[in-house]
Short mmCIF file of C-alpha atoms and ligand atoms in Angstrom, two decimals:
data_model
loop_
_atom_site.label_atom_id
_atom_site.label_comp_id
_atom_site.label_asym_id
_atom_site.label_seq_id
_atom_site.Cartn_x
_atom_site.Cartn_y
_atom_site.Cartn_z
CA MET K 8 0.00 0.00 0.00
CA ASN K 9 1.54 3.28 -1.09
CA ALA K 10 -1.19 5.90 -0.80
CA PRO K 11 -1.44 8.07 2.33
CA VAL K 12 -3.51 6.26 4.96
CA LEU K 13 -5.61 7.89 7.67
CA SER K 14 -5.16 6.06 10.96
CA ALA K 15 -6.52 7.27 14.33
CA GLY K 16 -6.97 10.74 12.84
CA ARG K 17 -3.38 10.92 11.60
CA VAL K 18 -2.09 10.63 8.06
CA ARG K 19 0.53 8.02 7.28
CA PRO K 20 2.38 9.39 4.24
CA ALA K 21 2.81 7.10 1.24
CA ALA K 22 5.24 4.23 1.82
CA PRO K 23 5.31 0.52 1.00
CA VAL K 24 4.23 -1.58 3.96
CA PRO K 25 7.15 -3.85 4.92
CA HIS K 26 6.34 -7.51 4.29
CA ASP K 27 6.51 -9.79 7.28
CA ARG K 28 8.07 -12.91 5.75
CA ALA K 29 11.60 -13.51 4.51
CA LEU K 30 12.03 -13.39 0.72
CA THR K 31 14.13 -15.90 -1.22
CA PRO K 32 17.33 -14.52 -2.82
CA LEU K 33 15.64 -14.52 -6.24
CA GLN K 34 12.63 -12.66 -4.88
CA VAL K 35 14.99 -10.11 -3.31
CA ILE K 36 16.71 -9.50 -6.67
CA ARG K 37 13.34 -9.13 -8.38
CA GLU K 38 11.98 -6.74 -5.75
CA MET K 39 15.24 -4.78 -5.73
CA GLY K 40 14.81 -4.31 -9.49
CA ARG K 41 11.20 -3.18 -9.12
CA ASN K 42 11.64 -0.92 -6.12
CA PRO K 43 14.40 -1.59 -3.56
CA ILE K 44 12.57 0.11 -0.69
CA ALA K 45 9.73 -2.38 -1.10
CA ALA K 46 12.17 -5.30 -0.76
CA PHE K 47 12.89 -4.67 2.93
CA GLY K 48 10.97 -6.90 5.33
CA ILE K 49 9.80 -5.77 8.76
CA HIS K 50 12.94 -7.31 10.33
CA ALA K 51 15.08 -4.76 8.54
CA TYR K 52 13.30 -2.03 10.52
CA GLN K 53 13.75 -3.86 13.84
CA GLU K 54 17.21 -5.45 13.83
CA ARG K 55 20.59 -3.80 14.23
CA TYR K 56 22.33 -6.15 11.81
CA ILE K 57 21.00 -8.50 9.17
CA TYR K 58 23.63 -10.80 7.76
CA SER K 59 23.17 -13.26 4.93
CA ARG K 60 25.19 -15.31 2.50
CA ASN K 61 24.00 -16.43 -0.87
CA TRP K 62 25.55 -17.82 -4.03
CA VAL K 63 26.54 -14.38 -5.23
CA GLN K 64 27.84 -12.47 -2.23
CA ASP K 65 27.97 -12.10 1.54
CA PHE K 66 25.61 -9.31 2.52
CA MET K 67 24.98 -7.18 5.59
CA LEU K 68 22.36 -4.52 6.27
CA VAL K 69 23.53 -2.27 9.09
CA GLY K 70 20.90 -0.49 11.19
CA ASP K 71 23.04 0.17 14.24
CA PRO K 72 24.26 3.79 14.39
CA ASP K 73 27.53 2.76 16.07
CA GLY K 74 28.12 0.09 13.41
CA ILE K 75 27.39 2.67 10.70
CA ARG K 76 29.86 5.05 12.29
CA TYR K 77 32.44 2.26 12.16
CA VAL K 78 31.86 1.62 8.42
CA LEU K 79 31.57 5.23 7.26
CA LEU K 80 34.12 6.83 9.57
CA ASP K 81 36.25 4.81 12.01
CA ASN K 82 37.34 2.13 9.54
CA ALA K 83 36.26 3.87 6.31
CA ALA K 84 39.51 2.80 4.59
CA ASN K 85 38.26 -0.80 4.62
CA TYR K 86 34.90 0.02 3.00
CA HIS K 87 34.97 1.22 -0.60
CA LYS K 88 32.08 2.35 -2.79
CA SER K 89 30.33 -0.88 -3.74
CA ILE K 90 30.67 -2.67 -7.06
CA GLN K 91 26.87 -2.58 -7.41
CA PHE K 92 26.84 1.21 -7.03
CA GLN K 93 29.72 1.59 -9.47
CA ARG K 94 27.95 -0.56 -12.04
CA LEU K 95 24.92 1.71 -11.79
CA THR K 96 26.75 5.01 -11.97
CA ARG K 97 30.00 4.45 -13.86
CA PRO K 98 28.52 4.44 -17.39
CA ALA K 99 27.50 8.08 -16.86
CA LEU K 100 29.63 9.47 -14.05
CA GLY K 101 32.85 7.59 -14.86
CA ASN K 102 35.51 8.11 -12.25
CA GLY K 103 34.24 11.47 -10.98
CA LEU K 104 34.13 12.39 -7.31
CA VAL K 105 31.18 10.12 -6.45
CA ASN K 106 32.97 7.01 -7.73
CA ALA K 107 36.69 7.63 -7.29
CA GLU K 108 38.75 5.96 -4.58
CA GLY K 109 42.20 6.47 -3.03
CA ALA K 110 44.58 9.11 -4.38
CA SER K 111 42.28 10.02 -7.27
CA TRP K 112 39.37 10.68 -4.86
CA ARG K 113 41.57 12.75 -2.52
CA PHE K 114 42.77 14.93 -5.41
CA GLN K 115 39.27 15.48 -6.78
CA ARG K 116 37.86 16.28 -3.35
CA ARG K 117 40.71 18.74 -2.67
CA VAL K 118 40.13 20.55 -5.96
CA THR K 119 36.33 20.76 -5.69
CA ALA K 120 35.97 21.47 -1.95
CA PRO K 121 36.73 25.24 -2.11
CA MET K 122 33.57 25.77 -4.19
CA PHE K 123 31.47 24.48 -1.30
CA GLN K 124 32.91 26.46 1.58
CA PRO K 125 30.25 28.40 3.54
CA ARG K 126 31.50 31.77 2.25
CA HIS K 127 31.16 30.67 -1.34
CA ILE K 128 27.76 29.10 -0.78
CA ALA K 129 26.47 32.30 0.82
CA ASP K 130 27.47 34.13 -2.38
CA PHE K 131 25.10 31.83 -4.31
CA ALA K 132 22.06 32.88 -2.25
CA ALA K 133 21.10 35.76 -4.55
CA LEU K 134 21.20 33.54 -7.67
CA MET K 135 19.10 30.91 -5.89
CA ARG K 136 16.48 33.51 -4.89
CA GLU K 137 16.40 34.94 -8.39
CA ALA K 138 15.82 31.53 -9.97
CA ALA K 139 13.03 30.76 -7.47
CA GLU K 140 11.40 34.13 -8.24
CA THR K 141 11.50 33.39 -11.98
CA MET K 142 9.54 30.19 -11.36
CA LEU K 143 7.04 32.01 -9.11
CA GLU K 144 6.58 34.75 -11.67
CA ARG K 145 5.60 32.01 -14.14
CA TRP K 146 3.16 30.60 -11.57
CA SER K 147 1.61 34.04 -11.10
CA HIS K 148 0.03 33.68 -14.55
CA LEU K 149 -1.71 30.45 -13.56
CA ALA K 150 -5.39 30.42 -12.69
CA GLN K 151 -6.23 29.91 -9.01
CA GLY K 152 -6.19 26.11 -8.39
CA ALA K 153 -4.29 25.30 -11.62
CA GLU K 154 -2.54 21.93 -11.67
CA ILE K 155 1.24 21.52 -11.79
CA ASP K 156 3.60 18.60 -11.37
CA ALA K 157 5.55 19.78 -8.32
CA ALA K 158 8.29 17.16 -8.93
CA ASP K 159 8.89 18.46 -12.44
CA GLU K 160 8.77 22.11 -11.35
CA MET K 161 11.36 21.47 -8.63
CA MET K 162 13.59 19.55 -11.04
CA GLN K 163 13.47 22.38 -13.56
CA LEU K 164 14.31 24.93 -10.87
CA THR K 165 17.20 23.06 -9.23
CA TYR K 166 18.62 22.33 -12.68
CA ALA K 167 18.54 26.05 -13.51
CA ILE K 168 20.26 26.78 -10.19
CA ILE K 169 23.08 24.28 -10.65
CA SER K 170 23.66 25.62 -14.15
CA ARG K 171 23.72 29.25 -12.96
CA THR K 172 25.81 28.76 -9.81
CA LEU K 173 28.42 26.24 -10.93
CA PHE K 174 28.57 26.87 -14.68
CA SER K 175 27.69 30.59 -15.11
CA ASN K 176 24.57 29.55 -17.03
CA ASP K 177 26.64 28.03 -19.83
CA VAL K 178 25.02 24.59 -19.75
CA THR K 179 22.99 24.54 -22.93
CA MET K 180 21.41 21.10 -22.42
CA GLN K 181 17.73 21.92 -22.69
CA TYR K 182 15.84 21.01 -19.52
CA GLY K 183 13.21 18.86 -21.28
CA LYS K 184 15.74 16.78 -23.19
CA MET K 185 18.07 16.50 -20.20
CA SER K 186 15.36 15.35 -17.79
CA GLU K 187 14.03 12.83 -20.29
CA ALA K 188 17.52 11.42 -20.84
CA LEU K 189 18.14 11.34 -17.10
CA ALA K 190 14.84 9.55 -16.46
CA VAL K 191 15.67 6.89 -19.06
CA TYR K 192 19.17 6.49 -17.63
CA LEU K 193 17.88 6.07 -14.07
CA GLU K 194 15.11 3.71 -15.14
CA THR K 195 17.47 1.44 -17.08
CA GLN K 196 20.70 1.74 -15.09
CA GLY K 197 19.67 2.96 -11.64
CA LYS K 198 18.40 -0.38 -10.42
CA VAL K 199 19.57 -3.83 -9.47
CA SER K 200 18.91 -6.39 -12.19
CA VAL K 201 19.68 -10.06 -12.70
CA ALA K 202 22.19 -9.14 -15.46
CA ARG K 203 23.98 -6.75 -13.13
CA THR K 204 23.92 -9.11 -10.17
CA LEU K 205 25.55 -11.74 -12.38
CA GLY K 206 28.26 -9.19 -13.17
CA LEU K 207 27.53 -8.74 -16.92
CA PRO K 208 29.40 -5.65 -18.16
CA ASN K 209 27.50 -2.49 -19.05
CA TRP K 210 28.32 -2.82 -22.76
CA PHE K 211 26.53 -6.19 -22.85
CA PRO K 212 23.48 -5.62 -25.09
CA THR K 213 20.68 -6.23 -22.58
CA PRO K 214 17.49 -4.25 -23.39
CA ASP K 215 18.28 -1.87 -20.49
CA ASN K 216 21.88 -1.28 -21.61
CA LEU K 217 20.74 -0.65 -25.18
CA ARG K 218 18.17 1.92 -24.03
CA ALA K 219 20.79 3.70 -21.93
CA ARG K 220 23.03 4.35 -24.96
CA GLY K 221 20.92 7.25 -26.24
CA PRO K 222 21.08 9.25 -22.98
CA LEU K 223 24.81 8.59 -22.60
CA LYS K 224 25.51 9.81 -26.12
CA PHE K 225 23.37 12.88 -25.49
CA PHE K 226 25.20 13.82 -22.26
CA ARG K 227 28.60 13.31 -23.83
CA GLY K 228 27.77 15.33 -26.95
CA GLU K 229 26.32 18.26 -25.01
CA LEU K 230 28.90 18.50 -22.28
CA MET K 231 32.03 17.89 -24.33
CA GLY K 232 30.91 20.92 -26.36
CA LEU K 233 30.57 23.02 -23.20
CA ILE K 234 34.02 22.01 -21.95
CA ALA K 235 35.69 22.61 -25.32
CA ARG K 236 34.13 26.10 -25.65
CA ARG K 237 35.24 27.11 -22.17
CA LYS K 238 38.76 25.77 -22.70
CA ALA K 239 39.09 27.75 -25.91
CA GLN K 240 37.83 30.93 -24.19
CA LEU K 241 40.27 30.54 -21.34
CA ALA K 242 43.17 29.92 -23.74
CA ALA K 243 42.30 32.92 -25.94
CA ASP K 244 41.67 35.32 -23.09
CA PRO K 245 42.70 34.24 -19.57
CA ALA K 246 41.14 37.44 -18.20
CA SER K 247 37.72 36.11 -19.28
CA ALA K 248 37.88 33.55 -16.44
CA ARG K 249 34.61 33.37 -14.52
CA HIS K 250 36.08 31.58 -11.54
CA ASP K 251 33.11 29.26 -11.49
CA PHE K 252 33.16 25.51 -10.94
CA LEU K 253 34.07 24.69 -14.53
CA ASP K 254 37.00 27.12 -14.49
CA LEU K 255 38.09 25.55 -11.23
CA LEU K 256 38.07 22.07 -12.80
CA LEU K 257 40.00 23.30 -15.83
CA THR K 258 42.64 25.37 -14.08
CA THR K 259 43.38 24.05 -10.57
CA ARG K 260 46.63 22.17 -10.20
CA ASP K 261 47.14 19.38 -7.71
CA PRO K 262 49.20 20.93 -4.88
CA GLU K 263 51.10 17.63 -4.76
CA GLY K 264 52.72 17.39 -8.20
CA GLY K 265 51.01 20.25 -10.04
CA ALA K 266 48.90 18.11 -12.40
CA LEU K 267 45.73 19.42 -14.01
CA PHE K 268 42.60 17.27 -14.36
CA GLY K 269 42.62 15.21 -17.55
CA GLU K 270 39.77 15.59 -20.06
CA ALA K 271 37.96 12.51 -18.72
CA GLU K 272 38.15 13.74 -15.13
CA VAL K 273 36.71 17.14 -16.12
CA PHE K 274 33.87 15.54 -18.06
CA ASP K 275 33.09 13.01 -15.29
CA ASN K 276 32.92 15.76 -12.69
CA VAL K 277 30.82 18.11 -14.81
CA LEU K 278 28.22 15.38 -15.19
CA THR K 279 28.60 14.25 -11.57
CA PHE K 280 27.93 17.72 -10.22
CA ILE K 281 25.07 18.43 -12.60
CA PHE K 282 23.31 15.21 -11.56
CA ALA K 283 24.25 14.97 -7.89
CA GLY K 284 23.70 18.70 -7.58
CA HIS K 285 20.10 19.00 -8.75
CA GLU K 286 18.19 15.72 -8.71
CA THR K 287 18.52 15.06 -4.96
CA THR K 288 17.56 18.59 -3.86
CA SER K 289 14.66 18.57 -6.26
CA ASN K 290 13.32 15.33 -4.82
CA ALA K 291 13.76 16.63 -1.26
CA LEU K 292 11.59 19.62 -2.18
CA ALA K 293 8.93 17.60 -4.00
CA TRP K 294 8.55 15.30 -0.97
CA THR K 295 8.40 18.31 1.35
CA LEU K 296 5.60 19.95 -0.65
CA TYR K 297 3.73 16.64 -0.66
CA LEU K 298 4.07 16.29 3.14
CA LEU K 299 2.99 19.87 3.78
CA SER K 300 -0.12 19.31 1.69
CA LEU K 301 -1.01 16.42 4.03
CA HIS K 302 -0.32 18.55 7.13
CA PRO K 303 -2.03 21.95 6.82
CA ASP K 304 -0.97 23.06 10.34
CA SER K 305 2.72 22.65 9.51
CA ASP K 306 2.12 24.30 6.15
CA ALA K 307 0.49 27.34 7.80
CA ARG K 308 3.26 27.64 10.39
CA ALA K 309 6.04 27.45 7.79
CA ALA K 310 4.17 29.96 5.59
CA ALA K 311 3.84 32.39 8.52
CA GLU K 312 7.56 32.09 9.22
CA ALA K 313 8.38 32.74 5.55
CA ALA K 314 6.09 35.79 5.53
CA ALA K 315 7.84 37.20 8.61
CA SER K 316 11.42 36.93 7.34
CA SER K 317 13.57 35.83 4.44
CA ASP K 318 16.73 35.62 6.52
CA ILE K 319 17.85 31.99 6.25
CA ALA K 320 19.04 31.82 9.86
CA SER K 321 15.60 32.76 11.16
CA LEU K 322 13.73 30.15 9.07
CA VAL K 323 14.01 27.63 11.88
CA TYR K 324 10.71 25.84 11.39
CA THR K 325 11.20 25.68 7.61
CA ARG K 326 14.49 23.91 8.23
CA MET K 327 12.80 21.49 10.70
CA VAL K 328 10.22 20.64 8.05
CA LEU K 329 12.92 19.98 5.45
CA GLU K 330 14.89 17.78 7.80
CA GLU K 331 11.80 15.76 8.72
CA ALA K 332 10.90 15.41 5.03
CA MET K 333 14.41 14.05 4.32
CA ARG K 334 13.98 11.64 7.23
CA LEU K 335 10.80 10.17 5.72
CA TYR K 336 11.98 10.46 2.12
CA PRO K 337 15.80 10.48 2.05
CA PRO K 338 16.73 11.55 -1.51
CA ALA K 339 19.66 9.08 -1.42
CA PRO K 340 17.84 6.04 0.04
CA ILE K 341 20.74 3.58 -0.05
CA ILE K 342 24.43 3.99 0.74
CA SER K 343 26.47 0.92 -0.11
CA ARG K 344 30.02 -0.22 0.46
CA ASP K 345 32.09 -3.37 -0.15
CA SER K 346 34.62 -4.56 2.42
CA VAL K 347 38.22 -4.64 1.21
CA GLY K 348 39.85 -6.81 3.86
CA GLU K 349 38.56 -9.01 6.67
CA ASP K 350 36.92 -7.32 9.61
CA THR K 351 34.47 -7.81 12.46
CA LEU K 352 31.26 -5.83 12.54
CA GLY K 353 28.46 -6.14 15.10
CA GLY K 354 29.95 -9.46 16.23
CA PHE K 355 29.89 -10.87 12.67
CA LYS K 356 33.01 -11.91 10.82
CA ILE K 357 33.19 -9.90 7.60
CA ARG K 358 34.97 -11.48 4.64
CA PRO K 359 36.53 -9.37 1.88
CA LYS K 360 34.01 -8.22 -0.78
CA THR K 361 31.07 -8.41 1.60
CA SER K 362 28.34 -6.07 0.46
CA ILE K 363 27.48 -3.63 3.26
CA MET K 364 24.22 -1.77 2.89
CA ILE K 365 23.27 1.28 4.94
CA SER K 366 19.82 2.44 4.00
CA PRO K 367 18.74 5.91 5.16
CA TRP K 368 15.23 4.83 4.11
CA VAL K 369 15.24 1.94 6.62
CA LEU K 370 17.38 3.68 9.23
CA HIS K 371 15.13 6.76 9.34
CA ARG K 372 12.09 4.52 9.95
CA HIS K 373 13.82 2.09 12.32
CA ARG K 374 11.46 0.96 15.06
CA LYS K 375 14.20 1.06 17.74
CA LEU K 376 15.49 4.52 16.87
CA TRP K 377 12.41 6.64 16.28
CA THR K 378 9.00 7.13 17.91
CA ASP K 379 6.13 6.77 15.43
CA PRO K 380 8.70 6.42 12.65
CA ASP K 381 6.25 6.46 9.74
CA TYR K 382 4.61 9.73 10.74
CA PHE K 383 5.54 13.32 9.90
CA ASP K 384 6.60 15.31 12.96
CA PRO K 385 8.99 18.24 12.36
CA GLU K 386 9.25 18.73 16.15
CA ARG K 387 11.83 15.92 16.20
CA PHE K 388 14.22 18.48 14.71
CA ALA K 389 13.35 21.38 17.02
CA PRO K 390 16.39 23.10 18.53
CA GLY K 391 17.18 21.23 21.75
CA ARG K 392 15.75 17.94 20.46
CA ARG K 393 17.74 17.85 17.21
CA GLU K 394 21.03 17.58 19.10
CA LYS K 395 19.85 14.39 20.85
CA ILE K 396 19.55 12.46 17.57
CA HIS K 397 22.53 10.11 17.15
CA ARG K 398 24.74 11.55 14.38
CA PHE K 399 24.70 8.17 12.61
CA ALA K 400 20.94 7.55 12.97
CA TYR K 401 20.05 10.36 10.56
CA LEU K 402 21.99 10.28 7.31
CA PRO K 403 20.35 12.16 4.44
CA PHE K 404 23.80 13.40 3.41
CA GLY K 405 25.84 10.37 4.52
CA ALA K 406 28.76 10.84 6.91
CA GLY K 407 32.51 10.40 7.26
CA PRO K 408 35.05 11.37 4.60
CA ARG K 409 32.57 10.68 1.77
CA VAL K 410 29.88 12.91 3.29
CA CYS K 411 27.97 14.90 0.65
CA ILE K 412 30.17 17.77 -0.51
CA GLY K 413 27.05 19.74 -1.49
CA MET K 414 25.23 19.52 1.87
CA GLY K 415 25.48 23.22 2.76
CA PHE K 416 24.63 24.20 -0.81
CA ALA K 417 21.56 21.93 -0.85
CA LEU K 418 20.25 23.02 2.57
CA GLN K 419 20.55 26.69 1.70
CA GLU K 420 18.95 26.16 -1.70
CA ALA K 421 16.06 24.07 -0.33
CA THR K 422 15.37 26.61 2.45
CA ILE K 423 15.33 29.52 0.00
CA ILE K 424 13.08 27.73 -2.49
CA LEU K 425 10.64 26.36 0.08
CA SER K 426 10.23 29.67 1.91
CA SER K 427 9.85 31.57 -1.38
CA ILE K 428 7.04 29.24 -2.46
CA LEU K 429 5.26 29.20 0.91
CA ARG K 430 5.34 32.98 1.22
CA ARG K 431 3.11 33.30 -1.82
CA TYR K 432 1.44 29.96 -2.53
CA ARG K 433 -0.37 27.06 -0.91
CA LEU K 434 -0.12 23.73 -2.74
CA GLU K 435 -2.76 21.02 -2.48
CA LEU K 436 -2.26 17.46 -3.64
CA VAL K 437 -4.75 16.65 -6.41
CA PRO K 438 -7.26 14.36 -4.63
CA GLY K 439 -6.65 10.68 -5.35
CA PHE K 440 -3.32 11.31 -7.08
CA PRO K 441 -1.14 8.18 -6.64
CA VAL K 442 2.05 9.35 -4.97
CA GLU K 443 4.56 6.52 -4.80
CA PRO K 444 8.18 6.62 -3.64
CA LEU K 445 10.45 4.78 -6.10
CA ALA K 446 14.14 4.16 -5.43
CA ARG K 447 16.26 4.54 -8.57
CA LEU K 448 19.60 5.61 -7.11
CA THR K 449 17.62 8.57 -5.80
CA LEU K 450 14.15 8.47 -4.24
CA ARG K 451 11.74 9.86 -6.81
CA PRO K 452 7.94 10.08 -6.85
CA ARG K 453 7.18 7.43 -9.51
CA HIS K 454 4.37 9.41 -11.20
CA GLY K 455 5.45 12.89 -10.12
CA VAL K 456 3.38 14.90 -7.60
CA LYS K 457 0.35 16.58 -9.17
CA MET K 458 -0.67 19.59 -7.10
CA ARG K 459 -3.04 22.55 -7.31
CA VAL K 460 -1.58 26.00 -6.80
CA PHE K 461 -3.44 28.63 -4.75
CA ARG K 462 -2.26 32.17 -4.07
CA ARG K 463 -2.27 32.95 -0.33
C1 HEM X 501 19.14 17.25 -0.65
C2 HEM X 501 20.16 17.17 -1.46
C3 HEM X 501 21.25 16.13 -1.39
C4 HEM X 501 21.27 14.91 -0.77
C5 HEM X 501 20.18 14.27 0.06
C6 HEM X 501 22.58 14.32 -1.02
C7 HEM X 501 23.00 13.10 -0.53
C8 HEM X 501 24.29 12.60 -0.65
C9 HEM X 501 24.80 11.43 0.02
C10 HEM X 501 24.00 10.51 0.95
C11 HEM X 501 26.09 11.27 -0.33
C12 HEM X 501 27.07 10.22 0.18
C13 HEM X 501 26.98 8.92 -0.61
C14 HEM X 501 27.87 7.82 -0.04
O1 HEM X 501 28.48 7.98 1.02
O2 HEM X 501 27.95 6.77 -0.69
C15 HEM X 501 26.41 12.34 -1.26
C16 HEM X 501 27.62 12.51 -1.88
C17 HEM X 501 27.86 13.47 -2.83
N1 HEM X 501 27.06 14.55 -3.15
FE1 HEM X 501 25.22 14.93 -2.40
N2 HEM X 501 23.30 15.18 -1.82
C18 HEM X 501 22.54 16.30 -2.05
C19 HEM X 501 22.91 17.43 -2.76
C20 HEM X 501 24.10 17.59 -3.41
C21 HEM X 501 24.51 18.77 -4.14
C22 HEM X 501 23.70 20.07 -4.21
C23 HEM X 501 25.73 18.49 -4.70
C24 HEM X 501 26.63 19.35 -5.54
C25 HEM X 501 26.36 20.58 -5.91
C26 HEM X 501 26.08 17.13 -4.31
C27 HEM X 501 27.22 16.47 -4.70
C28 HEM X 501 27.66 15.29 -4.13
C29 HEM X 501 28.94 14.66 -4.48
C30 HEM X 501 29.91 15.14 -5.53
C31 HEM X 501 29.07 13.54 -3.63
C32 HEM X 501 30.25 12.57 -3.57
C33 HEM X 501 31.21 13.07 -2.49
C34 HEM X 501 32.44 12.17 -2.27
O3 HEM X 501 32.32 10.95 -2.47
O4 HEM X 501 33.47 12.71 -1.86
N3 HEM X 501 25.08 16.62 -3.53
N4 HEM X 501 25.30 13.14 -1.43
#
């Protein structure tokens, strides 16, 4: 059951009901392909560790915050990005920051980190506000109660913002074509399949791999053009430098050795930051708007706060709402690692190449960690209560050395966009619209989120 359910006067937002019997390995693979978050049984939400061995791999789901801390931080060197994750993302994102390991990862992180320092992010606030206002100006021409797809609107807006802030608006990939290509890529590559579990390479002509070729060709064609144009500009006139993210990728030298990024590394990171930098934030916002439409009191309180101030630091309730929305609908629902060497975790002996899964989706709804885990309650994140949440029990942005580099950027952007919308509009879910969370690398609403827009 996915639709919101009214129980004892409270709304349970859309989520698959965990099944109460163990699935066979084949059923798990099938369910993982359909929708991974529907594959978890009730035990996953109750146990601290679930360990299993099958004919393909040793596997462990970790739901213990201390165990998660161990994997992501204390012994992070022994837990690399998983092969499964790499198979899903490598065809598009290559060896960019999300996928790289070791010295290559350290170099890429060092080069890209300055762009995401708080001072730099604060400079982006005006561009973020401007982009949000452009969307709202378009909405102002809509009739009262007109229908929009909030998921699509948020995607369009966050895409415009990533293009403006990191690439000085030079990304010429048209939104419609880009989002269609991205949707096909995620649908065909962003899931576990039998072919992938068996380790077939991505060039193998399965129907999914064949369908993914179009989007990959499109991304390559569009972005290689962007990179080549910028390189030529910089070479012809170094004073034309915009000092944006693309310039940074093209001109920063590794402090250890002085090397520049190669062409492949620049391309991989351009695509990595376009994708990682807009799709997740967009989904966070779409889920937030959905939740607010189910909870008019929270909606009214956040709207009143937005009307009183636009200063980000004073939008405390807005931030609580966003954090609670990312608890219920974490835009990155699964974080996975593979063990490199032997280890012991939660009393279990871990062999090399064991697949370790940490699922923010499961963790954020864990029966032992949260009260009424399936219900929306922003008060969990109220100042004073927020600090009592275990750092490794709430992981929308991951943790440890691989923590999301764009966390500050995303939180600022989401706060600006949400408060700008709420100040002027109230959004109502179209009655009966089937909202369904679907995990495809990110957590997307399968059919979008159809909403009616009302001026306040
Ligand atoms: C609400 C929005 C966002 C969410 C929920 C989110 C979530 C995450 C998570 C969970 C990880 C860690 C994955 C792992 O440990 O395996 C991550 C990494 C990453 N994120 Fe985000 N992200 C968001 C926004 C952004 C933005 C705005 C950018 C860039 C502008 C970005 C760029 C990245 C990159 C490049 C990494 C890889 C970092 C590394 O491995 O060193 N993300 N993100």
